[in-house]
mmCIF file of C-alpha atoms and ligand atoms in Angstrom:
data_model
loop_
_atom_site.group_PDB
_atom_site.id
_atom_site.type_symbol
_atom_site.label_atom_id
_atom_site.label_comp_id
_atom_site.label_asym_id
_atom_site.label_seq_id
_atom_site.Cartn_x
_atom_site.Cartn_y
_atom_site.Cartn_z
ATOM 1 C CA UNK A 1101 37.609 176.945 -36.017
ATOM 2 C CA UNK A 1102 40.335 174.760 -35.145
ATOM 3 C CA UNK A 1103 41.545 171.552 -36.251
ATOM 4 C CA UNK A 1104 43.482 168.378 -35.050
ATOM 5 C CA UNK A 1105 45.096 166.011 -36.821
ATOM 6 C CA UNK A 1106 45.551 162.552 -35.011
ATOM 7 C CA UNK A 1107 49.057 161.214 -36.747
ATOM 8 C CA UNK A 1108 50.962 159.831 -34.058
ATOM 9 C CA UNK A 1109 49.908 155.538 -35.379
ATOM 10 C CA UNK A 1110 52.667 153.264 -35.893
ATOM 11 C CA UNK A 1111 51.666 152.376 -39.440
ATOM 12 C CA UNK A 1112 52.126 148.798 -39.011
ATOM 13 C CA UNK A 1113 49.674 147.418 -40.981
ATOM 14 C CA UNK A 1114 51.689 149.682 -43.746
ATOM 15 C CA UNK A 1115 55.149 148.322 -42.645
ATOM 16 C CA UNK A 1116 57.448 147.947 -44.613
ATOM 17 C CA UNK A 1117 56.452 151.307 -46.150
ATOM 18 C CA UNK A 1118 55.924 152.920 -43.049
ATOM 19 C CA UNK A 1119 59.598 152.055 -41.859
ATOM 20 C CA UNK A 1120 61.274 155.302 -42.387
ATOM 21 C CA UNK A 1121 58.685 157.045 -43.796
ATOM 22 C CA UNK A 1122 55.543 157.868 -41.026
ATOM 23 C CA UNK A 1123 52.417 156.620 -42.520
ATOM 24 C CA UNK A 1124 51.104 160.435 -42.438
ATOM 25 C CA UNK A 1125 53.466 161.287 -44.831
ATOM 26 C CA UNK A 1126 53.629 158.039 -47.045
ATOM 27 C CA UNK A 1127 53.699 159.709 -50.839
ATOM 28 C CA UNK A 1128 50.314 159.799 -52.650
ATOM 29 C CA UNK A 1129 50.582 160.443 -56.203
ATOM 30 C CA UNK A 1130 53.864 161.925 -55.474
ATOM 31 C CA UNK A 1131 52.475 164.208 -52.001
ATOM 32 C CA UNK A 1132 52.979 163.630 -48.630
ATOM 33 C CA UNK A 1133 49.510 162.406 -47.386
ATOM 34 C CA UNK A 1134 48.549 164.792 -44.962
ATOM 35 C CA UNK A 1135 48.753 167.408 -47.739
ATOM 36 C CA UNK A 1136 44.843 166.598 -48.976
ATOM 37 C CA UNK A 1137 43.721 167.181 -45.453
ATOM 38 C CA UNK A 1138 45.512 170.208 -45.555
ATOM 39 C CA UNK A 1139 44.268 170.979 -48.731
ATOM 40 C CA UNK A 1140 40.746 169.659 -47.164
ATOM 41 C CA UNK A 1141 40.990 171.991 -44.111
ATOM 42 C CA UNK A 1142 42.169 174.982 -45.711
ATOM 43 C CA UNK A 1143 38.903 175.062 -48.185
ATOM 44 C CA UNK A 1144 36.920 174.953 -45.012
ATOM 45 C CA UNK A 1145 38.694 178.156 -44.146
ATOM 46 C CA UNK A 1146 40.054 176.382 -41.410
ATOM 47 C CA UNK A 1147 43.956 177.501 -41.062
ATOM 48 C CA UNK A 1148 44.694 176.829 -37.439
ATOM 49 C CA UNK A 1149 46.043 172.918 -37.572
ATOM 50 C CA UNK A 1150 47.615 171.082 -34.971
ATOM 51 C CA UNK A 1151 49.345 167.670 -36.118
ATOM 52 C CA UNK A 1152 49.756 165.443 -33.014
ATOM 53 C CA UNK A 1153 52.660 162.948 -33.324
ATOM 54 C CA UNK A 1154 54.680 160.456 -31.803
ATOM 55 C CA UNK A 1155 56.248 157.922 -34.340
ATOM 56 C CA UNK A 1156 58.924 159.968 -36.317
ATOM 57 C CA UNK A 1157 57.793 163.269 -35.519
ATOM 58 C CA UNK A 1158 60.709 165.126 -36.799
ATOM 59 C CA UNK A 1159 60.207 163.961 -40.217
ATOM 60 C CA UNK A 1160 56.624 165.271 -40.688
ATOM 61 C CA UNK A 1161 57.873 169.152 -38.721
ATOM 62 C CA UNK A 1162 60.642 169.057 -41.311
ATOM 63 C CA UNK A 1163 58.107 168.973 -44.299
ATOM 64 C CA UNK A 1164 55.527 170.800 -42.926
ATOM 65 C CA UNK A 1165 57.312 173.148 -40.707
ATOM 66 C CA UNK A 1166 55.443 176.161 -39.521
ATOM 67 C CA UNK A 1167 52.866 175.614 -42.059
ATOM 68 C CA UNK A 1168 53.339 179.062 -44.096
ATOM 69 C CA UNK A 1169 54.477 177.372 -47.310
ATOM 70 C CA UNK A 1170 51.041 175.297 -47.025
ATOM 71 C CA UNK A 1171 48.616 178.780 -46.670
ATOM 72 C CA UNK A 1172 48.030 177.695 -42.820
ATOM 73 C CA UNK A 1173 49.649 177.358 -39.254
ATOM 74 C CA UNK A 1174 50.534 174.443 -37.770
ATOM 75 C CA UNK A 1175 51.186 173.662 -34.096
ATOM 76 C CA UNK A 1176 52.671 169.995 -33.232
ATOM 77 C CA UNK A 1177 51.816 168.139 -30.108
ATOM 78 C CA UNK A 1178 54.312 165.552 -29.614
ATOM 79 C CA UNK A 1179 53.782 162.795 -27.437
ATOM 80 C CA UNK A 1180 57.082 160.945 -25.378
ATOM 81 C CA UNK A 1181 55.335 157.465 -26.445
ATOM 82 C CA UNK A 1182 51.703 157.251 -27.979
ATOM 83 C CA UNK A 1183 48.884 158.232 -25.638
ATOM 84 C CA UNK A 1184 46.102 156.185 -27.972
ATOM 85 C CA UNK A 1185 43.542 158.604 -30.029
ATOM 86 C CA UNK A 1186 41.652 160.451 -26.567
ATOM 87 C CA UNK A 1187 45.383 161.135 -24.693
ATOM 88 C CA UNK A 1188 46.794 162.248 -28.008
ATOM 89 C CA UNK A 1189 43.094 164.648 -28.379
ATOM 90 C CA UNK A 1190 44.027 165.674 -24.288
ATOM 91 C CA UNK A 1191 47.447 166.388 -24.957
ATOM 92 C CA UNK A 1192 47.043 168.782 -27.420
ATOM 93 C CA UNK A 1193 44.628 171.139 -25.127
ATOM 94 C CA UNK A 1194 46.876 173.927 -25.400
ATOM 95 C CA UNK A 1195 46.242 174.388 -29.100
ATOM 96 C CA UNK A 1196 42.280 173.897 -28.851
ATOM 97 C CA UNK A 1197 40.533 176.867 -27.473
ATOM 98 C CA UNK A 1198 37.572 176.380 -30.085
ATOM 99 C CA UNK A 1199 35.227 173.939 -31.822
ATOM 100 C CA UNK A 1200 37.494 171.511 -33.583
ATOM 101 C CA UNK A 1201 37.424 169.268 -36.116
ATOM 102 C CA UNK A 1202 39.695 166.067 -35.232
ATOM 103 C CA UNK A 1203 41.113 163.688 -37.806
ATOM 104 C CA UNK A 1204 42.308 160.410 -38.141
ATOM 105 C CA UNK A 1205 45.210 161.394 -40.164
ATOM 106 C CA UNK A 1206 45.193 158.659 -42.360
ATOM 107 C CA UNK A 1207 42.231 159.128 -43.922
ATOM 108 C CA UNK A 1208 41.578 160.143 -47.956
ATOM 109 C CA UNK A 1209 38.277 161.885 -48.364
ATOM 110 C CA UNK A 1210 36.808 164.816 -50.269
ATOM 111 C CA UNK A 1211 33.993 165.545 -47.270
ATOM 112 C CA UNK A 1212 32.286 169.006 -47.641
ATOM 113 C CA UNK A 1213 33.664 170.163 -43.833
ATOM 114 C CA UNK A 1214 31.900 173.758 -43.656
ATOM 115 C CA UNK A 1215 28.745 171.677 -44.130
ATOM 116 C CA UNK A 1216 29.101 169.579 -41.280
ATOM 117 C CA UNK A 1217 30.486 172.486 -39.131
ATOM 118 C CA UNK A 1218 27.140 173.789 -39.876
ATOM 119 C CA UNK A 1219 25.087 170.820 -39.397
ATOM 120 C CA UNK A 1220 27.130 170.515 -36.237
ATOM 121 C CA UNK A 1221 26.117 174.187 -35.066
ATOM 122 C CA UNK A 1222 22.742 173.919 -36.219
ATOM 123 C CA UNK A 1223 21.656 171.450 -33.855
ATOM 124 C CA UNK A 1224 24.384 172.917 -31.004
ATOM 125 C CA UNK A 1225 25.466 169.768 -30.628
ATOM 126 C CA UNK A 1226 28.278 169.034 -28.102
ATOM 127 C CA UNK A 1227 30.235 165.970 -30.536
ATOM 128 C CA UNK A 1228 29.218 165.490 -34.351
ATOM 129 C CA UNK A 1229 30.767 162.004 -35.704
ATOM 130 C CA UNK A 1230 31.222 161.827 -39.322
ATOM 131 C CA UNK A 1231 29.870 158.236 -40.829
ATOM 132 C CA UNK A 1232 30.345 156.110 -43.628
ATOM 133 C CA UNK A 1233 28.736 153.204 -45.296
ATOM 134 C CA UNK A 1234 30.895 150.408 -45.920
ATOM 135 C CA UNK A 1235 30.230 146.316 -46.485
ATOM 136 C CA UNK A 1236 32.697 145.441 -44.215
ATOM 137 C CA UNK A 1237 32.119 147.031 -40.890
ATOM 138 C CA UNK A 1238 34.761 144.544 -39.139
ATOM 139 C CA UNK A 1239 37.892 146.863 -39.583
ATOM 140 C CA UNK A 1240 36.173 149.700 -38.050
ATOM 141 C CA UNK A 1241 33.979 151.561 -35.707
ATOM 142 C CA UNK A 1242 30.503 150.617 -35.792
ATOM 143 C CA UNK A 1243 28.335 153.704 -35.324
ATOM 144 C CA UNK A 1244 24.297 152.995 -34.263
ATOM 145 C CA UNK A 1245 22.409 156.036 -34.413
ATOM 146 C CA UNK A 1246 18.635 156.512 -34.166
ATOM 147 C CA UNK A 1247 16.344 158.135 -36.995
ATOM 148 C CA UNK A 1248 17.469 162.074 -36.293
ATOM 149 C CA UNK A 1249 21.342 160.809 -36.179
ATOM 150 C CA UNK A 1250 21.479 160.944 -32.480
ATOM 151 C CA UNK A 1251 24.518 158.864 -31.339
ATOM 152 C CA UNK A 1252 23.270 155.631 -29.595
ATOM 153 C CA UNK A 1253 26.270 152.969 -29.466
ATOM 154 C CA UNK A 1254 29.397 152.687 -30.527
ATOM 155 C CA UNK A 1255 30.950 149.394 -31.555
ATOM 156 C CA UNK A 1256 34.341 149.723 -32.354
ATOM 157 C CA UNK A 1257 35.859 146.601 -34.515
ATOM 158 C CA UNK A 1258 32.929 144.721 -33.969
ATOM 159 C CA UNK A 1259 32.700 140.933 -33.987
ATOM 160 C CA UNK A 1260 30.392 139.226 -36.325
ATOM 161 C CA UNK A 1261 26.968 139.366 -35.488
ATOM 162 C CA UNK A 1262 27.677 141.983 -32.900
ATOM 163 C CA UNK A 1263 25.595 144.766 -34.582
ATOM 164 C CA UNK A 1264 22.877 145.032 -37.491
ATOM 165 C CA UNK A 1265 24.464 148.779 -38.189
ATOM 166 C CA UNK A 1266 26.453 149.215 -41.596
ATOM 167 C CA UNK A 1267 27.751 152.873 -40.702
ATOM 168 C CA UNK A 1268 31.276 153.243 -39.361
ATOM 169 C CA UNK A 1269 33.271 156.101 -37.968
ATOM 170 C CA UNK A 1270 34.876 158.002 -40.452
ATOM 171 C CA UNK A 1271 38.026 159.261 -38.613
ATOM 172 C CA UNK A 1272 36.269 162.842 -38.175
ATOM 173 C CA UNK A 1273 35.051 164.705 -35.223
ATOM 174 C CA UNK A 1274 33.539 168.161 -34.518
ATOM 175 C CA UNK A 1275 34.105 168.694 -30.857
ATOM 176 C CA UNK A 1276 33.055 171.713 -28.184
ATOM 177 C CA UNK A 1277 35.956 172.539 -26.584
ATOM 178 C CA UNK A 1278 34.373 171.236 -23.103
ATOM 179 C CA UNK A 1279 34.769 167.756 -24.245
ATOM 180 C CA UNK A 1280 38.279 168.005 -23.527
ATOM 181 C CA UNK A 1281 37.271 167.710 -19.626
ATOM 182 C CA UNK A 1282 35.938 164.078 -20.707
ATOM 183 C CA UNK A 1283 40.085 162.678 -20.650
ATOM 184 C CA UNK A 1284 42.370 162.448 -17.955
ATOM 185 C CA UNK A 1285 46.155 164.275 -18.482
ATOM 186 C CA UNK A 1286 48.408 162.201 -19.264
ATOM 187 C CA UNK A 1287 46.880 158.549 -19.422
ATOM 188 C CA UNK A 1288 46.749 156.628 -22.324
ATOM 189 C CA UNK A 1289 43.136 156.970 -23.548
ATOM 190 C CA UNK A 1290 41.021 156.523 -26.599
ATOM 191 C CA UNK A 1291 38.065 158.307 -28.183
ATOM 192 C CA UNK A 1292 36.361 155.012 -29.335
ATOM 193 C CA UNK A 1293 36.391 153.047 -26.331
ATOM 194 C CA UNK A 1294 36.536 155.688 -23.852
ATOM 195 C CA UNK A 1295 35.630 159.565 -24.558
ATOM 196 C CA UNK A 1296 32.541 158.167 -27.628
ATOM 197 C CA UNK A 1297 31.031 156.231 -24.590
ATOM 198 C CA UNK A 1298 31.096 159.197 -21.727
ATOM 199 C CA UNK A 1299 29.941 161.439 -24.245
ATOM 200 C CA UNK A 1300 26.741 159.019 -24.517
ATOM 201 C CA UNK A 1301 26.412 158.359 -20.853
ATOM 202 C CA UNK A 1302 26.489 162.182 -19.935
ATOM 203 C CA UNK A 1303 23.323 162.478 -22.478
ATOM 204 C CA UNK A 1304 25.207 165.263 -24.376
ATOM 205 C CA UNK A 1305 23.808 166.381 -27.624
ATOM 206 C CA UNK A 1306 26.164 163.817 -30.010
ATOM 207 C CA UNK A 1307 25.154 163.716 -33.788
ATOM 208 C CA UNK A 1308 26.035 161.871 -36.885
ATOM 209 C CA UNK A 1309 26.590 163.065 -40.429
ATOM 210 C CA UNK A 1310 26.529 160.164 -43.038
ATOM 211 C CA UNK A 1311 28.812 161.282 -45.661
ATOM 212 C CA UNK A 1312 27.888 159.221 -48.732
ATOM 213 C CA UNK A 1313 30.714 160.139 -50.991
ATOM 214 C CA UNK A 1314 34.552 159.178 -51.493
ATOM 215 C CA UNK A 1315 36.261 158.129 -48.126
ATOM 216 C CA UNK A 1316 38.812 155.377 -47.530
ATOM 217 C CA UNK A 1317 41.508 154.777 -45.033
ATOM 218 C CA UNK A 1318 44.947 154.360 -46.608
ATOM 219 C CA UNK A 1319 46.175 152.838 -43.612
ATOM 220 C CA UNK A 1320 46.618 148.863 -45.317
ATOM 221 C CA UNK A 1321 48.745 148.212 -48.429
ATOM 222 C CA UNK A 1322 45.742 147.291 -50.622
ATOM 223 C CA UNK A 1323 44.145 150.634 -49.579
ATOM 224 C CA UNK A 1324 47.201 152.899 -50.311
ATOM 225 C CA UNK A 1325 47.414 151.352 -53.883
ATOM 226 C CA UNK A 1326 43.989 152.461 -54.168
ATOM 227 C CA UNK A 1327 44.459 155.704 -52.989
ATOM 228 C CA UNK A 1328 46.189 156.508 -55.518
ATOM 229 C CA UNK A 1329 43.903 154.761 -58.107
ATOM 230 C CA UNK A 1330 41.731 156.552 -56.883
ATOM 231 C CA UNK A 1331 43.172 160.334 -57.337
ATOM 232 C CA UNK A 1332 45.337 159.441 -60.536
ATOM 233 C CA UNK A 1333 41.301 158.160 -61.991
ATOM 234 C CA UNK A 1334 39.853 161.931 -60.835
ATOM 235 C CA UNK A 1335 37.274 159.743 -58.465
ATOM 236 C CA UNK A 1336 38.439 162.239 -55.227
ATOM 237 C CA UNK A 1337 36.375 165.005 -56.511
ATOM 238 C CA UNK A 1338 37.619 167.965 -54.348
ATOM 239 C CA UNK A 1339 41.499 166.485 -54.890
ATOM 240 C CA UNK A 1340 42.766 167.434 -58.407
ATOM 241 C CA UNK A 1341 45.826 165.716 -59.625
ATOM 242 C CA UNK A 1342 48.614 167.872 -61.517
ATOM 243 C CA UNK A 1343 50.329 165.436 -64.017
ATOM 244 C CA UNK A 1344 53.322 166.340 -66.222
ATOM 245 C CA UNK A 1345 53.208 164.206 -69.020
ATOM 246 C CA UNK A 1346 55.901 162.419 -70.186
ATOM 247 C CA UNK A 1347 59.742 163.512 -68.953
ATOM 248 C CA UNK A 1348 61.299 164.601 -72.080
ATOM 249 C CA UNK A 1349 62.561 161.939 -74.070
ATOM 250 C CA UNK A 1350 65.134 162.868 -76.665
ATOM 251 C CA UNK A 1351 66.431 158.950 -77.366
ATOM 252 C CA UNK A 1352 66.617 156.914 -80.458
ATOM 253 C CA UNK A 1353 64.033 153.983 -80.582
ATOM 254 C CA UNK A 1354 60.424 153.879 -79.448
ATOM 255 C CA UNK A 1355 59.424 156.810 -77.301
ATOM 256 C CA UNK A 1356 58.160 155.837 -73.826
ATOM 257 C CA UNK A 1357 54.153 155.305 -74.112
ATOM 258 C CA UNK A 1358 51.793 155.914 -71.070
ATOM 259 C CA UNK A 1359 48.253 156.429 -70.624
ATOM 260 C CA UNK A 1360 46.411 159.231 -70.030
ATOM 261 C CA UNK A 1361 46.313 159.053 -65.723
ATOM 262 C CA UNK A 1362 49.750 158.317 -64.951
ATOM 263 C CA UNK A 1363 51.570 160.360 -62.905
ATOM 264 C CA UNK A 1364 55.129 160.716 -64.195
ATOM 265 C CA UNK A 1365 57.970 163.156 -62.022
ATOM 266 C CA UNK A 1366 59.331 165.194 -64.720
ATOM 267 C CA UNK A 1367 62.898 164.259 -63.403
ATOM 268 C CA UNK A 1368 62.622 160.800 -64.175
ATOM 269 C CA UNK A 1369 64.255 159.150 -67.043
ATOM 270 C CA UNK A 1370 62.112 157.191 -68.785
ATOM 271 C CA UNK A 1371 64.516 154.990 -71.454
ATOM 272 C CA UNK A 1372 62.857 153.347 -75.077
ATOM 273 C CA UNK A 1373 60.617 150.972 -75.611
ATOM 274 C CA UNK A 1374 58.981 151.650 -71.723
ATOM 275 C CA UNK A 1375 55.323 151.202 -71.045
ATOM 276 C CA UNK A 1376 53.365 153.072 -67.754
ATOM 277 C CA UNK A 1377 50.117 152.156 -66.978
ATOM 278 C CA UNK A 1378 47.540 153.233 -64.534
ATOM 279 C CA UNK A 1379 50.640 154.155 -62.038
ATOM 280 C CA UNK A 1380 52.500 156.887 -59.993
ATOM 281 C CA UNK A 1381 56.126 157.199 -60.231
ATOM 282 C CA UNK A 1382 57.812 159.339 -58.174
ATOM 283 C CA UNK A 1383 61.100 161.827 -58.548
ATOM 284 C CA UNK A 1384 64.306 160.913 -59.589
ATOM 285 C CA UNK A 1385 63.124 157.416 -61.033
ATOM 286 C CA UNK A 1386 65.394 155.617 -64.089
ATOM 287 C CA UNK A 1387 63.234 153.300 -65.861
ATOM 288 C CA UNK A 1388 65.627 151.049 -68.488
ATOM 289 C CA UNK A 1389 64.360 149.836 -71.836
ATOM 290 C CA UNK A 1390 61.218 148.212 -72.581
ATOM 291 C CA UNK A 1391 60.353 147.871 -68.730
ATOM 292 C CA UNK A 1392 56.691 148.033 -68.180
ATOM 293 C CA UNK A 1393 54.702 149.073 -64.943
ATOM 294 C CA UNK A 1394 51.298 148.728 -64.491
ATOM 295 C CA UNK A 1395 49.180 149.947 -61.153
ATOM 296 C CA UNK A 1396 51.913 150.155 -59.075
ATOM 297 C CA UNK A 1397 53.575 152.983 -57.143
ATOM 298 C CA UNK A 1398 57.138 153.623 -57.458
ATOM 299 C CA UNK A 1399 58.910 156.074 -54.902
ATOM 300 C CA UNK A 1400 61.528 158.307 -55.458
ATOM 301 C CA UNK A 1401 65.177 157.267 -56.913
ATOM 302 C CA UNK A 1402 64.642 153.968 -57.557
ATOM 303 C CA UNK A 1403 65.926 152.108 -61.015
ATOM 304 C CA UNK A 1404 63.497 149.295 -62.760
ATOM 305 C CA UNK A 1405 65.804 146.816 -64.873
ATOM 306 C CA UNK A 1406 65.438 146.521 -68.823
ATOM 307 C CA UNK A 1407 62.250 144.348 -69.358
ATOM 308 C CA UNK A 1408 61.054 143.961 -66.087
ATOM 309 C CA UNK A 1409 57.852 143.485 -65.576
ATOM 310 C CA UNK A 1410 55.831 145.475 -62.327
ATOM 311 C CA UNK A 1411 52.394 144.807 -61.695
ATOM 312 C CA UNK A 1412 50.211 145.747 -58.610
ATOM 313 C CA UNK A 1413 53.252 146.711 -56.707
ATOM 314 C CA UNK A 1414 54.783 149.138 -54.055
ATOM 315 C CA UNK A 1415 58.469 149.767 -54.606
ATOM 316 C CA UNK A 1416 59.879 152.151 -51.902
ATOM 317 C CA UNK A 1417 62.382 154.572 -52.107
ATOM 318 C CA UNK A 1418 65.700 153.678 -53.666
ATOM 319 C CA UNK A 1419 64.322 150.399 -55.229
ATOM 320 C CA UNK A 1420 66.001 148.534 -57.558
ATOM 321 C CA UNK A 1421 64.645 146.113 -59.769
ATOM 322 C CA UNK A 1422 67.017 143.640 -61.852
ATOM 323 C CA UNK A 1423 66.880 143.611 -65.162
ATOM 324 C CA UNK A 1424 64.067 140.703 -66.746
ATOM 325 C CA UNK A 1425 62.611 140.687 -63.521
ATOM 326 C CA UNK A 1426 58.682 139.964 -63.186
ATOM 327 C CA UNK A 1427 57.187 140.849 -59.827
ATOM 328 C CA UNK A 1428 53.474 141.215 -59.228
ATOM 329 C CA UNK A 1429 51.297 141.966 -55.921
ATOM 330 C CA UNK A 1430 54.563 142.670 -54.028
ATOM 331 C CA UNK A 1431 54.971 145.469 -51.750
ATOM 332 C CA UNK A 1432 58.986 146.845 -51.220
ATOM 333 C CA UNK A 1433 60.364 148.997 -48.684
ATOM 334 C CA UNK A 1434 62.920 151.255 -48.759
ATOM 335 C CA UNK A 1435 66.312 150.435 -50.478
ATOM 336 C CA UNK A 1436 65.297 147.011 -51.412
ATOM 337 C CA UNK A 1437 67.160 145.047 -54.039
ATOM 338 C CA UNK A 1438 66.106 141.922 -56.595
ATOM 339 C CA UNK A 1439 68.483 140.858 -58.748
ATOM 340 C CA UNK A 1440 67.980 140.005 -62.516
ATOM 341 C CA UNK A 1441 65.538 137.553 -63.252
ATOM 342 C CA UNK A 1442 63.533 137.748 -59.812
ATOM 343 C CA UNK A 1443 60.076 136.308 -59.825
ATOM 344 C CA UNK A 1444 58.114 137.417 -57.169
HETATM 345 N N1 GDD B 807 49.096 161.061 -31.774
HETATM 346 C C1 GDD B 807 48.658 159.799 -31.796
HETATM 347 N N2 GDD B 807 48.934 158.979 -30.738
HETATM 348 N N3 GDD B 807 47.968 159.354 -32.858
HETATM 349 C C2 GDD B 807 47.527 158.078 -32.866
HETATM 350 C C3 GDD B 807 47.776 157.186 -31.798
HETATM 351 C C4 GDD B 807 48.532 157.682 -30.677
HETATM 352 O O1 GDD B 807 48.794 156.976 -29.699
HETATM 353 N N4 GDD B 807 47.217 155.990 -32.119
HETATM 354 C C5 GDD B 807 46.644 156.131 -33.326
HETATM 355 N N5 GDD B 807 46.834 157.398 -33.784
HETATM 356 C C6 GDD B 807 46.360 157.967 -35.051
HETATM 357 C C7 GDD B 807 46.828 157.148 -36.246
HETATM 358 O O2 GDD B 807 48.034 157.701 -36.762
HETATM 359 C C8 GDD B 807 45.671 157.314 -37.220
HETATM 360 O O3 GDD B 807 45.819 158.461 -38.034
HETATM 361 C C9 GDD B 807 44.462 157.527 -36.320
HETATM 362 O O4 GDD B 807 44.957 157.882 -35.035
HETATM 363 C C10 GDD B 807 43.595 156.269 -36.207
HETATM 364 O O5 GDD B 807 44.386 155.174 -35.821
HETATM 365 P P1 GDD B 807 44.387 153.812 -36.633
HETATM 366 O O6 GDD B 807 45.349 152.902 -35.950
HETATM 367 O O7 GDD B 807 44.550 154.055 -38.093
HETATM 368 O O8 GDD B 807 42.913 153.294 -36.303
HETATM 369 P P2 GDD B 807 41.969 152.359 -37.176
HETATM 370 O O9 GDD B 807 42.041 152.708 -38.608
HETATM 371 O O10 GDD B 807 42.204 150.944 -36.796
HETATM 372 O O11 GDD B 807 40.500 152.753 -36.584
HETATM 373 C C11 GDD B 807 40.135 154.127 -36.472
HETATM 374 O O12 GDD B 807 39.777 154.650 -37.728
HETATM 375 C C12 GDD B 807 38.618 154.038 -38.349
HETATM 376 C C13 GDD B 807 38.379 154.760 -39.667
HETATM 377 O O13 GDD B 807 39.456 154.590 -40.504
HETATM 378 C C14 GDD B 807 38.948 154.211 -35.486
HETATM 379 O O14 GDD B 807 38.745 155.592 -35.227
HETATM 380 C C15 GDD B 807 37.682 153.564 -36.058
HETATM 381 O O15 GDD B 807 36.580 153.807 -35.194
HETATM 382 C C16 GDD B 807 37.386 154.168 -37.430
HETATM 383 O O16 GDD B 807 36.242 153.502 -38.024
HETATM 384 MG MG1 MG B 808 43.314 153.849 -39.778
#
């Protein structure tokens, strides 16, 4: 078994976040994001990974190198400028000699993989499309399948009223190798709109698998908060989270108070009188007196004022956050500054 990671998206939808740091990577409780599909393949037994990038590429082959320090190997397939999902699938051909799982690589999940390998092998299907239920198919690939989960249509985004179907795609693939021979070299291509379709029309054996358990795309800034949530709340079942505790505090005045699912860096400083709630905060973090944070995400190095106040938030690396300041719903991007007394 192989696998492919698709992680080559611009991250817009994530921007400013995703400005220096490629939404693959974006910190999740305090990991690059790609490690929990690592961590996802690897207890599939699945060790042979191919990431295949375009925006920023050398910053996700710096962390992730050669793969050894992860337990697996990784291959990269770098594209000159984005080939779309299908040419980015083509132009890693090299690296996929077997069945393959392919992933959206922005996707947080705890699917059981081996068991839709095997559901996938079972019926010797050619393509096996994971699915999801959702409310909201509209940001998403609509997936109609008949009563044995044989592929029928594929909708992708659909407009309202378009189809009665409430199962999307969920960003994973089993492929045979052959389906490769579906995409031309070199073009800019997609699997939903192109390869999904030729599949159909070539009346290949292409099944779904409705996975009815966590799943959610971290690819929007409401989403990524809740990603988090999410792990920090133990609701990813097969993703556990290691917290530290408090950073040692060794201050007069009140000791720093948190709640039980924070996730605190050890090497933050954490002065008196500060309050965590429900939030991540990542390395290298100074925290003055009595500020309070409450589910929000705060990347590495940045410095929250004395009494500010930071609710629903993203503050990205290097963030600093006057003093009295109270700023709620606001996401920040790298190196951003409010002075004291910012409302925003
Ligand atoms: N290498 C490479 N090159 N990767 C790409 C490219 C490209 O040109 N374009 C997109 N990707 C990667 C993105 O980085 C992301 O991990 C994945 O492909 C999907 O792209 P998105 O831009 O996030 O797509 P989406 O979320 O709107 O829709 C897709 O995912 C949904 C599930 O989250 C579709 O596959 C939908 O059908 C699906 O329901
Ligand atoms: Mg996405």
């Amino acid at each position: 078994m192989q696998a492919l990671i698709l992680a080559g998206g611009k991250g817009t939808r994530l921007r400013p976040l995703t400005i220096h740091t490629p939404k693959p990577v974006v910190p999740i409780v305090n990991r690059p994001f790609l490690n929990y599909q690592i961590d996802l393949l690897k207890r599939a037994n699945v060790k042979d990974i191919t990431l295949s990038l375009s925006y920023q590429p050398g910053k996700i082959e710096e962390i992730f190198s050669d793969g050894q320090d992860y337990g697996v190997r990784i291959h990269y397939a770098v594209e000159a400028s984005p080939l779309g999902t299908g040419g980015a699938y083509k132009n890693a051909e090299k690296h996929l000699s077997e069945t393959a799982i392919v992933f959206n690589g922005d996707v947080l999940t705890d699917m059981d993989l081996a068991k839709i390998v095997a559901f996938h092998k079972e019926r010797k299907a050619a393509a096996t499309v994971v699915l999801v239920p959702v409310e909201d198919v509209s940001a998403y690939g609509v997936v109609e399948t008949d009563s044995e989960g044989r592929v029928q249509r594929f909708v992708e985004k659909p407009k309202p009223g378009e189809t009665k179907a409430n199962t999307i795609n969920a960003g994973c693939y089993i492929l045979e190798p052959h389906i490769l021979n579906y995409v031309p070299a070199g073009e800019t291509y997609s699997f939903e709109y192109q390869i999904f379709p030729s599949i159909l029309k070539a009346g290949e054996p292409f099944y779904s698998y409705v996975w009815n358990d966590y799943w959610l795309d971290i690819g929007k800034p409401q989403s990524y908060l809740q990603a988090n949530f999410d792990l920090i709340n133990d609701r990813v079942q097969s993703h556990p989270v290691y917290r530290h505790g408090l950073p040692p505090f060794s201050g007069t005045g009140e000791a720093p108070k948190t709640d039980h699912v924070s996730v605190i860096d050890p090497s933050c400083t954490l002065k008196p009188g500060v309050e965590i709630i429900n939030s991540v905060i990542g390395p290298n973090c100074i925290i003055e007196e009595k500020a309070k944070i409450e589910n929000s995400v705060i990347w590495a190095a940045s410095r929250i004022g004395k009494e500010a106040m930071i609710r629903n938030s993203v503050i990205g690396k290097s963030g600093i956050i006057g003093k009295n300041s109270v700023i709620d719903g606001v996401i920040l991007g790298d190196k951003s500054s409010l002075t004291d007394y910012t409302i925003a």
